[in-house]
GROMACS .gro file of C-alpha atoms in nm:
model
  357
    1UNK     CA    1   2.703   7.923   7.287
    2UNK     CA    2   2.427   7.886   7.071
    3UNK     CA    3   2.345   8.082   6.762
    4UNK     CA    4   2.081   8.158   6.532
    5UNK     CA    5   2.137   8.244   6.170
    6UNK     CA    6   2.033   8.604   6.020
    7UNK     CA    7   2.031   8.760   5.642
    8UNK     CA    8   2.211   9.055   5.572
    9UNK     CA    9   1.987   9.163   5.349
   10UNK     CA   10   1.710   9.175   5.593
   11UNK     CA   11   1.871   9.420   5.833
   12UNK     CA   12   1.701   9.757   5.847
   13UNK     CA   13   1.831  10.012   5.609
   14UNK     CA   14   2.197  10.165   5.711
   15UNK     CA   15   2.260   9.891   5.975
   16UNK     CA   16   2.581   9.654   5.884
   17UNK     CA   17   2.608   9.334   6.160
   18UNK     CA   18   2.953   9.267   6.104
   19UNK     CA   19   3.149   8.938   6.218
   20UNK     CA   20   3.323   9.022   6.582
   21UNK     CA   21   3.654   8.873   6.465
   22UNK     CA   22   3.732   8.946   6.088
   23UNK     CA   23   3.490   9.203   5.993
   24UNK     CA   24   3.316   9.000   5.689
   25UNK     CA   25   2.900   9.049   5.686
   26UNK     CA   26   2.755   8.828   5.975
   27UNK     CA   27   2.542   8.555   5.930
   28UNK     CA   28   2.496   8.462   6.269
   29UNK     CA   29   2.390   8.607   6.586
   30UNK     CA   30   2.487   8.434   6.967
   31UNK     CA   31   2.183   8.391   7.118
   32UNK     CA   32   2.304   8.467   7.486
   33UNK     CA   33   2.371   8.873   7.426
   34UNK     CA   34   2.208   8.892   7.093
   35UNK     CA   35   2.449   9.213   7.041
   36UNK     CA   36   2.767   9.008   6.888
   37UNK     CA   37   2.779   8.834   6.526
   38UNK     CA   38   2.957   8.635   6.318
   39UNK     CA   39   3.038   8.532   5.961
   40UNK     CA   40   3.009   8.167   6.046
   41UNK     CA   41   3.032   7.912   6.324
   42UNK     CA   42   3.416   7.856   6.353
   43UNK     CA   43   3.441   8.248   6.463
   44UNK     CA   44   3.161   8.189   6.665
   45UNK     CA   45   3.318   7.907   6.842
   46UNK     CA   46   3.705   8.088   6.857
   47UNK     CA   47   3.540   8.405   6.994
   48UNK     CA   48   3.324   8.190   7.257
   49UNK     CA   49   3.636   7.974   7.403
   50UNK     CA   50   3.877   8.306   7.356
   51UNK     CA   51   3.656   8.536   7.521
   52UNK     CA   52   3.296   8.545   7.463
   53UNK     CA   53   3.226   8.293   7.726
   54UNK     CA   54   3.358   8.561   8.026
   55UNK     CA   55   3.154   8.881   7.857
   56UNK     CA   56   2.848   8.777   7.676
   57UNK     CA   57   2.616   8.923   7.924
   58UNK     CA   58   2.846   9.216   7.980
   59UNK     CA   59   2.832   9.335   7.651
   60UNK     CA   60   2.465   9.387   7.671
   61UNK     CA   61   2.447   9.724   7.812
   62UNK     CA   62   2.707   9.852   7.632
   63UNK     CA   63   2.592   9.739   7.274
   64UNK     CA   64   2.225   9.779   7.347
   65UNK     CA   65   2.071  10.134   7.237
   66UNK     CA   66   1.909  10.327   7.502
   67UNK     CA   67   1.557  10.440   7.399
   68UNK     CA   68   1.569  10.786   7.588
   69UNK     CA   69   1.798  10.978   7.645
   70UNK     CA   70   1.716  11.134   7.990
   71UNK     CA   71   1.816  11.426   8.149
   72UNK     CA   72   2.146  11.563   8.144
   73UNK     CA   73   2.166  11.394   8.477
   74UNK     CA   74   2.099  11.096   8.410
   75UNK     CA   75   2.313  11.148   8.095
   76UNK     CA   76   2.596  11.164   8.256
   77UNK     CA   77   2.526  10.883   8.503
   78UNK     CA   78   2.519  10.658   8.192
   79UNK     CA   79   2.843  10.740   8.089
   80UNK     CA   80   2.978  10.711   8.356
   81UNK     CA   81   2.823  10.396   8.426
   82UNK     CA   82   2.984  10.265   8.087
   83UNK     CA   83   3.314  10.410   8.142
   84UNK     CA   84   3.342  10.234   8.442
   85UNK     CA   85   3.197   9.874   8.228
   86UNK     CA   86   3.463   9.959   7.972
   87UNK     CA   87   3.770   9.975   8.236
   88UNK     CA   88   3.626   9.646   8.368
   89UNK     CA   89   3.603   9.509   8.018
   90UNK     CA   90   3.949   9.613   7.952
   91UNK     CA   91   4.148   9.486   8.234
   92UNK     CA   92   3.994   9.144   8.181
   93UNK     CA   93   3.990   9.115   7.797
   94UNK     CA   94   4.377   9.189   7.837
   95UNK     CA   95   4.402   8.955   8.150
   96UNK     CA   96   4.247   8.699   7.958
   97UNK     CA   97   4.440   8.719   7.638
   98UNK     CA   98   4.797   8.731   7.855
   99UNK     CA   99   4.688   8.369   7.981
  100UNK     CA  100   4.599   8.247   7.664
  101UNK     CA  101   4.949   8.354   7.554
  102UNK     CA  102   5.112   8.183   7.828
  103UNK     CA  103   4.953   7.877   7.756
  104UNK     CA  104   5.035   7.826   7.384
  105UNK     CA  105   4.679   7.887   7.282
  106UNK     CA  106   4.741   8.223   7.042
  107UNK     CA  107   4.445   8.153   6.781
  108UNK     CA  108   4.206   8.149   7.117
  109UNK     CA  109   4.430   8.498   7.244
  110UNK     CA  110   4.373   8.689   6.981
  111UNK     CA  111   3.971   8.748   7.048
  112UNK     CA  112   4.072   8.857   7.346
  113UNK     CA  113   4.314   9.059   7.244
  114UNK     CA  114   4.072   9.227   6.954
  115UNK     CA  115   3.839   9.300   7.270
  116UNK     CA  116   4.089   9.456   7.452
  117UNK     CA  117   4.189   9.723   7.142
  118UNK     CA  118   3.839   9.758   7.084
  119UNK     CA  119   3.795   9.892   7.490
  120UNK     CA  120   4.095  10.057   7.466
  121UNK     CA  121   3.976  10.277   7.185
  122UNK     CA  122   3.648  10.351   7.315
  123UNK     CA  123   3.799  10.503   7.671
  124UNK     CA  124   4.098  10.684   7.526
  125UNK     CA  125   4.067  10.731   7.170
  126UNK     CA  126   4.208  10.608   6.865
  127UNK     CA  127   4.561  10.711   6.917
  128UNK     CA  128   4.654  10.717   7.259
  129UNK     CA  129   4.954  10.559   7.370
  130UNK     CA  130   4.711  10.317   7.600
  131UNK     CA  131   4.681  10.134   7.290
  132UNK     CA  132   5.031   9.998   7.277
  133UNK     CA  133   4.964   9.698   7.501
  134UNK     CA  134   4.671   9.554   7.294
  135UNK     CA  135   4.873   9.581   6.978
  136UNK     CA  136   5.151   9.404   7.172
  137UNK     CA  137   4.923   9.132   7.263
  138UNK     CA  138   4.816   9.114   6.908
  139UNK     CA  139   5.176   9.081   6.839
  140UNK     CA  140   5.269   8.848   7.023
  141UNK     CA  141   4.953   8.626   6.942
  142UNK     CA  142   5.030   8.649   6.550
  143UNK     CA  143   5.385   8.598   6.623
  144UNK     CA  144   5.246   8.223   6.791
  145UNK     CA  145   5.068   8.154   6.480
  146UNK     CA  146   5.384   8.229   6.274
  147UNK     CA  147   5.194   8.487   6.106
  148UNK     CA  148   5.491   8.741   6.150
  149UNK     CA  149   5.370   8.983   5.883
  150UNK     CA  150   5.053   9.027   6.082
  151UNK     CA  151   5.231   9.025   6.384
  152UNK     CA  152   5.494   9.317   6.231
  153UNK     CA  153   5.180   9.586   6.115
  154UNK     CA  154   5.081   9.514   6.470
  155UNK     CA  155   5.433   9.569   6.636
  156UNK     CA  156   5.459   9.900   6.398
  157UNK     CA  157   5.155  10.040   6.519
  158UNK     CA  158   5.275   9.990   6.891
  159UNK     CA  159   5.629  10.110   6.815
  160UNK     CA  160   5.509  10.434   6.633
  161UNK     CA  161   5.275  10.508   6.930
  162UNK     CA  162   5.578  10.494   7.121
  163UNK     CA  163   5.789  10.716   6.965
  164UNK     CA  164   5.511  10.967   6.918
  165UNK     CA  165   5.414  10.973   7.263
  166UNK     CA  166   5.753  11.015   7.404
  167UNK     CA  167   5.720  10.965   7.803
  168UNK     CA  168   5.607  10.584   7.832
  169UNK     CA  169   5.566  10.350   8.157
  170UNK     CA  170   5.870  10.127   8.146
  171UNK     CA  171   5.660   9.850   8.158
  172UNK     CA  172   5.508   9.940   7.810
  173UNK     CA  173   5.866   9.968   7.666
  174UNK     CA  174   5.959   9.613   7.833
  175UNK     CA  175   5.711   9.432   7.683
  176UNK     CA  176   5.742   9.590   7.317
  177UNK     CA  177   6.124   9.481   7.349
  178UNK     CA  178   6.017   9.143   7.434
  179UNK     CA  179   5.766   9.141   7.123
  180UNK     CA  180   6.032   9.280   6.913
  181UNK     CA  181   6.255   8.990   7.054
  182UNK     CA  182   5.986   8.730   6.941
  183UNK     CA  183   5.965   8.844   6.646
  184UNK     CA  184   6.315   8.869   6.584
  185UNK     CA  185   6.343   8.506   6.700
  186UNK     CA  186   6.059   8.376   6.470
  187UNK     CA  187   6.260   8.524   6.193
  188UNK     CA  188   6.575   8.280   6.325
  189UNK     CA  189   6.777   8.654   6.368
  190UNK     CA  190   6.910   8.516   6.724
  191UNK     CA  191   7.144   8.826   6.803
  192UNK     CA  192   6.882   9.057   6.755
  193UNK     CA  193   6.638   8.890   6.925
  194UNK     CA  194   6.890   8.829   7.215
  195UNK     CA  195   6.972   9.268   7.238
  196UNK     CA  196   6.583   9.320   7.234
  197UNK     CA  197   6.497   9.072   7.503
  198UNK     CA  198   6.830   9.231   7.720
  199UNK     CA  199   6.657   9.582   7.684
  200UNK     CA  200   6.336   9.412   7.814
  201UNK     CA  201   6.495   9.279   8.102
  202UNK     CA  202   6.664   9.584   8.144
  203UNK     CA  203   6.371   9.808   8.149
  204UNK     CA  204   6.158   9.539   8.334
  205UNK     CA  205   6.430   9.569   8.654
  206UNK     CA  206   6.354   9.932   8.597
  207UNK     CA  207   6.044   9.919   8.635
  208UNK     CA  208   6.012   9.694   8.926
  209UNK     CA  209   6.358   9.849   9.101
  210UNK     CA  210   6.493   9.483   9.117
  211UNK     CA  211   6.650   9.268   8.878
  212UNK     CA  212   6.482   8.960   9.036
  213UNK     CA  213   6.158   9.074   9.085
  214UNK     CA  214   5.921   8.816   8.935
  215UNK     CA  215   5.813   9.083   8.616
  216UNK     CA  216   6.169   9.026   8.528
  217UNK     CA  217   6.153   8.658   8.503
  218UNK     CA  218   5.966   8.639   8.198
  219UNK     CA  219   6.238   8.812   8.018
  220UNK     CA  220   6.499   8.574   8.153
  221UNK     CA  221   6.255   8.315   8.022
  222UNK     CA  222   6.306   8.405   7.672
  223UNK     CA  223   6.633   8.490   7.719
  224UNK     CA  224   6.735   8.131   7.833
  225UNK     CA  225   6.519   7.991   7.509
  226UNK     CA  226   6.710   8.214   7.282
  227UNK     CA  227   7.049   8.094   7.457
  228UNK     CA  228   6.914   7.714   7.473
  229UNK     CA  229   6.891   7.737   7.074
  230UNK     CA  230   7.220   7.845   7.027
  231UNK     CA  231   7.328   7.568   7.202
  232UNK     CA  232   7.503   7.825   7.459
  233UNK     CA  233   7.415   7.517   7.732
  234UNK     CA  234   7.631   7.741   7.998
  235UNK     CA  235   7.470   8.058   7.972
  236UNK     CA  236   7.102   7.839   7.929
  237UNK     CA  237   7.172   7.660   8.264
  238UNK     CA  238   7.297   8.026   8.490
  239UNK     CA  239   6.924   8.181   8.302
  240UNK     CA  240   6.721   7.887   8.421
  241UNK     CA  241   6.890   7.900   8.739
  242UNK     CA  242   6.833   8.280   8.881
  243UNK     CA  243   6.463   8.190   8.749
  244UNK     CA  244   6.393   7.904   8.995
  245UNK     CA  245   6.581   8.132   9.221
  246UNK     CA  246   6.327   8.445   9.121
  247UNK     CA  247   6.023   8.238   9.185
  248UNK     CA  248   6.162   8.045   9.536
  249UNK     CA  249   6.168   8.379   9.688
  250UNK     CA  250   5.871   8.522   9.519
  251UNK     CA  251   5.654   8.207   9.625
  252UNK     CA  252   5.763   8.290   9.975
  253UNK     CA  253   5.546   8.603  10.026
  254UNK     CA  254   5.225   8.633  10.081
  255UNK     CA  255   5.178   8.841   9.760
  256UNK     CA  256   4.896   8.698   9.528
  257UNK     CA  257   4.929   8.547   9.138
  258UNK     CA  258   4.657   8.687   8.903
  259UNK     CA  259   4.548   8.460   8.652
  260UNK     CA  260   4.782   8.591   8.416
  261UNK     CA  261   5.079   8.559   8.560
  262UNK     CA  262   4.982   8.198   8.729
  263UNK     CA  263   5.005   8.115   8.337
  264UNK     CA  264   5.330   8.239   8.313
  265UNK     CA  265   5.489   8.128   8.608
  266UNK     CA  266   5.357   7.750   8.497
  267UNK     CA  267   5.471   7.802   8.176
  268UNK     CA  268   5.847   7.931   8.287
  269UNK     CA  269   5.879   7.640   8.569
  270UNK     CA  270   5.749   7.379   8.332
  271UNK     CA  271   6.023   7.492   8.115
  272UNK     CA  272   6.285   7.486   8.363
  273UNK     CA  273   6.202   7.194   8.506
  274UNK     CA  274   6.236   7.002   8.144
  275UNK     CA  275   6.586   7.170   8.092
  276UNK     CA  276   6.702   7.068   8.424
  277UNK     CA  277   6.570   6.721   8.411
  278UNK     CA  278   6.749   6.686   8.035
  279UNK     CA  279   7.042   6.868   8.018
  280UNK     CA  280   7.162   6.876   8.390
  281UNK     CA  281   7.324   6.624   8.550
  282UNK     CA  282   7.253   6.684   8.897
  283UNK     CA  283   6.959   6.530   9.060
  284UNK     CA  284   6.929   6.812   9.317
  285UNK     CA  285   6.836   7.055   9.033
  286UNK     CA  286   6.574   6.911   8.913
  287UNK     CA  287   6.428   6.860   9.273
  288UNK     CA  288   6.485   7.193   9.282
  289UNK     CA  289   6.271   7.252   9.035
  290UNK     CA  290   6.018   7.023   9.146
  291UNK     CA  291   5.994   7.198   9.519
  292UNK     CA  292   5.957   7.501   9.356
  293UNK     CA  293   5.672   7.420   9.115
  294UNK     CA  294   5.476   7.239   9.445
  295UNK     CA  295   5.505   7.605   9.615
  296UNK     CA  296   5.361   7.756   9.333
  297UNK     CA  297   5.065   7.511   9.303
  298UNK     CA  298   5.021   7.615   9.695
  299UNK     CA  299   5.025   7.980   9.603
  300UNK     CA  300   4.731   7.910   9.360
  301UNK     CA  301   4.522   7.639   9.569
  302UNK     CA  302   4.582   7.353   9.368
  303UNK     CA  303   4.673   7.127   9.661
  304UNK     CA  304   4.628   6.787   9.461
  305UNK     CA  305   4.910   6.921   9.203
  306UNK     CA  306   5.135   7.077   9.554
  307UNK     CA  307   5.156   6.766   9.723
  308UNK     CA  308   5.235   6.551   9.408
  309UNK     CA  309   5.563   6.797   9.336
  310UNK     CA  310   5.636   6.801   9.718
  311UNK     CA  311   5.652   6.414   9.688
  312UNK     CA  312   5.834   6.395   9.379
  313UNK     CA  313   6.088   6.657   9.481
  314UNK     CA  314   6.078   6.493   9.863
  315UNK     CA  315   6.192   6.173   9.718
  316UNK     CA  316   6.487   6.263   9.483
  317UNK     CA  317   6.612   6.491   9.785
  318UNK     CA  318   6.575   6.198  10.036
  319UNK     CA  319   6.781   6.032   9.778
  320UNK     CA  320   7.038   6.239   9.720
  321UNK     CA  321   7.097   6.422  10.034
  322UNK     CA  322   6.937   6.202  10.291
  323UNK     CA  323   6.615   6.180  10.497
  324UNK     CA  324   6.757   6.456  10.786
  325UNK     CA  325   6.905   6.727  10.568
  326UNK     CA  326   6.685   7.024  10.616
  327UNK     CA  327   6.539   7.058  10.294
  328UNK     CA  328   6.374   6.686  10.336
  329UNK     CA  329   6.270   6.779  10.650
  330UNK     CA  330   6.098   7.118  10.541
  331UNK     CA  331   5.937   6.963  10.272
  332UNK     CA  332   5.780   6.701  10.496
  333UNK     CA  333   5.686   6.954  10.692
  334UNK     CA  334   5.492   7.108  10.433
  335UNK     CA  335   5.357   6.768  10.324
  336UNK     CA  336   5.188   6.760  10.667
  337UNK     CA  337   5.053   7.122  10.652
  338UNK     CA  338   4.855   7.078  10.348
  339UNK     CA  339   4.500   7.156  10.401
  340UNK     CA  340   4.259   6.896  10.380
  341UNK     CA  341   4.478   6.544  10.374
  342UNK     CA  342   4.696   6.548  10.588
  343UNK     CA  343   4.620   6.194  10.623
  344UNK     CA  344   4.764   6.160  10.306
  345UNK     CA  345   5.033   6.318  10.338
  346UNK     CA  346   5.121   6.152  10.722
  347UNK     CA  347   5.063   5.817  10.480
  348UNK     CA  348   5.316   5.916  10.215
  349UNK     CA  349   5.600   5.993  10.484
  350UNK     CA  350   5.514   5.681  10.689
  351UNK     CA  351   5.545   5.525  10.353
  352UNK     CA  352   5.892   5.687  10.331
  353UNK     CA  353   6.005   5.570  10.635
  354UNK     CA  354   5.899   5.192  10.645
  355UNK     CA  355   6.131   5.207  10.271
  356UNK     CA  356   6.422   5.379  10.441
  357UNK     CA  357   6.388   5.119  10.688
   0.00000   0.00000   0.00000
């Protein structure tokens, strides 16, 4: 992360070294690719944690000026060779800003985010529809930082790339409901916010041919914060409800999580689990809750985090239901099957027992 300073006055005649996140003059140069600069050490640091830290070295080839040009061969090696560095670049510049999203951190998304656009521009041009979903991320980023006229010039750009294109993926039209949702509810206009978030869902289940596919769930998500707001407890509780029921069957397959959606689906449960656990009066539900949240620590490896849920959620079923219902019983189950202490775990339902006792 460190940097050394430069003067913009001293850079050969025609070049401009221009900060990486607001465009100002740089002053500064990282010291690890020596191809990315800054107008001073805070955008230095926001770019390192947001996204500099993954590509620094990456950027090197692609920033670096190559001192002959080769034959046409070899020409077109190169490009392709950077094509196939900017696709790479791309998928995890927008990977990376979707988990920053997810977990609340939008100042340290929208480096990311910039990274992304910039990618997408340089493989498809500078207005292609592939734009859409950096602008969204951009969106929803500014929308976090309750910058929402920032985040509308963003959302305009995305929606006008729609509507000039014409044919879009589904999934493209989803998410710039959702955005339009966020926005909407940032803006405290909850019936608006509440349509665009239904078309999301509804082009989501589209998408994915099944209204509880786990794509779908993040829709619900904001669909069930939007309700919770209103104080529409009912509708709040049935939301929440087909989530946990969404994830249960999702965390059941052997399909994998990418980073980005393990963010989400932490994000959602954690959520869930703190309505259930305030506003629901059943016990059950929130063990529900709990159970769930220790399969998806499974799915990811976290085993520590797995068996502390499967405990928590073992206990309040024990209690309410009884040591031989099947739920306790599958849970111990899993308790024992957890790689690497089962010890632990044998100890925790021995411990069970002699209480019971």
């Amino acid at each position: 992360m460190n940097a050394s300073p430069i003067n913009p006055l001293s850079n050969p005649k025609g070049l401009k070294l221009d900060c990486e996140l607001c465009g100002k003059p740089a002053y500064l140069r990282c010291e690890g690719c020596r191809v990315t600069f800054y107008c001073d050490k805070e955008h230095q640091l926001t770019d390192f944690k947001g996204i500099h830290e993954k590509i620094c070295g990456l950027l090197i080839p692609l920033r670096t000026p190559v001192a002959v040009l080769g034959s046409e061969e070899e020409r077109a090696h190169r490009s392709h060779q950077t094509l196939h560095r900017q696709q790479q670049l791309l998928e995890l510049t927008k990977t990376e800003a979707h988990k920053k999203l997810f977990e609340g951190k939008y100042n340290l998304a929208i480096p990311a985010a910039l990274q992304a656009l910039r990618f997408s521009i340089a493989i498809h041009g500078p207005d292609a529809i592939e734009l859409v979903p950096s602008y969204l991320l951009l969106g929803e980023a500014s929308i976090g930082l309750n910058q929402t006229k920032q985040a509308e010039d963003y959302l305009s750009l995305a929606k006008w790339a729609v509507m000039r294109c014409g044919e879009v993926d589904l999934e493209v039209k989803a998410q710039l409901h959702r955005n339009f949702g966020l926005l909407f509810k940032a803006k405290e206009m909850a019936e608006e916010a509440i349509e665009e978030v239904a078309l999301d869902i509804y082009y989501s289940s589209l998408k994915s041919g099944n209204p509880e596919h786990i794509s779908v769930a993040g829709g619900y998500y904001h669909l069930g914060t939007l309700f919770q707001s209103l104080n529409r407890f009912d509708d709040t509780t049935s939301i929440y409800d087909r989530i946990i029921h969404i994830y249960k069957t999702y965390l059941g397959t052997s399909e994998a999580l990418n980073e980005a959606q393990q963010a989400e689906a932490v994000q959602i449960l954690k959520s869930a689990l703190a309505y259930r656990q305030n506003y629901v009066s059943s016990p059950i539900s929130a063990a529900e809750a709990l159970w769930v949240f220790a399969l998806l620590w499974r799915k990811v490896g976290s085993n520590e985090k797995a068996r502390e849920f499967a405990g928590k959620a073992l206990e309040a079923y024990e209690a309410a239901l009884g040591r031989e219902h099947s739920i306790s019983i599958e849970i111990r189950a899993f308790l024992k099957t957890m790689v690497g202490d089962s010890g632990a775990s044998n100890r925790l339902v021995g411990n069970r027992k002699s209480s019971n006792a």
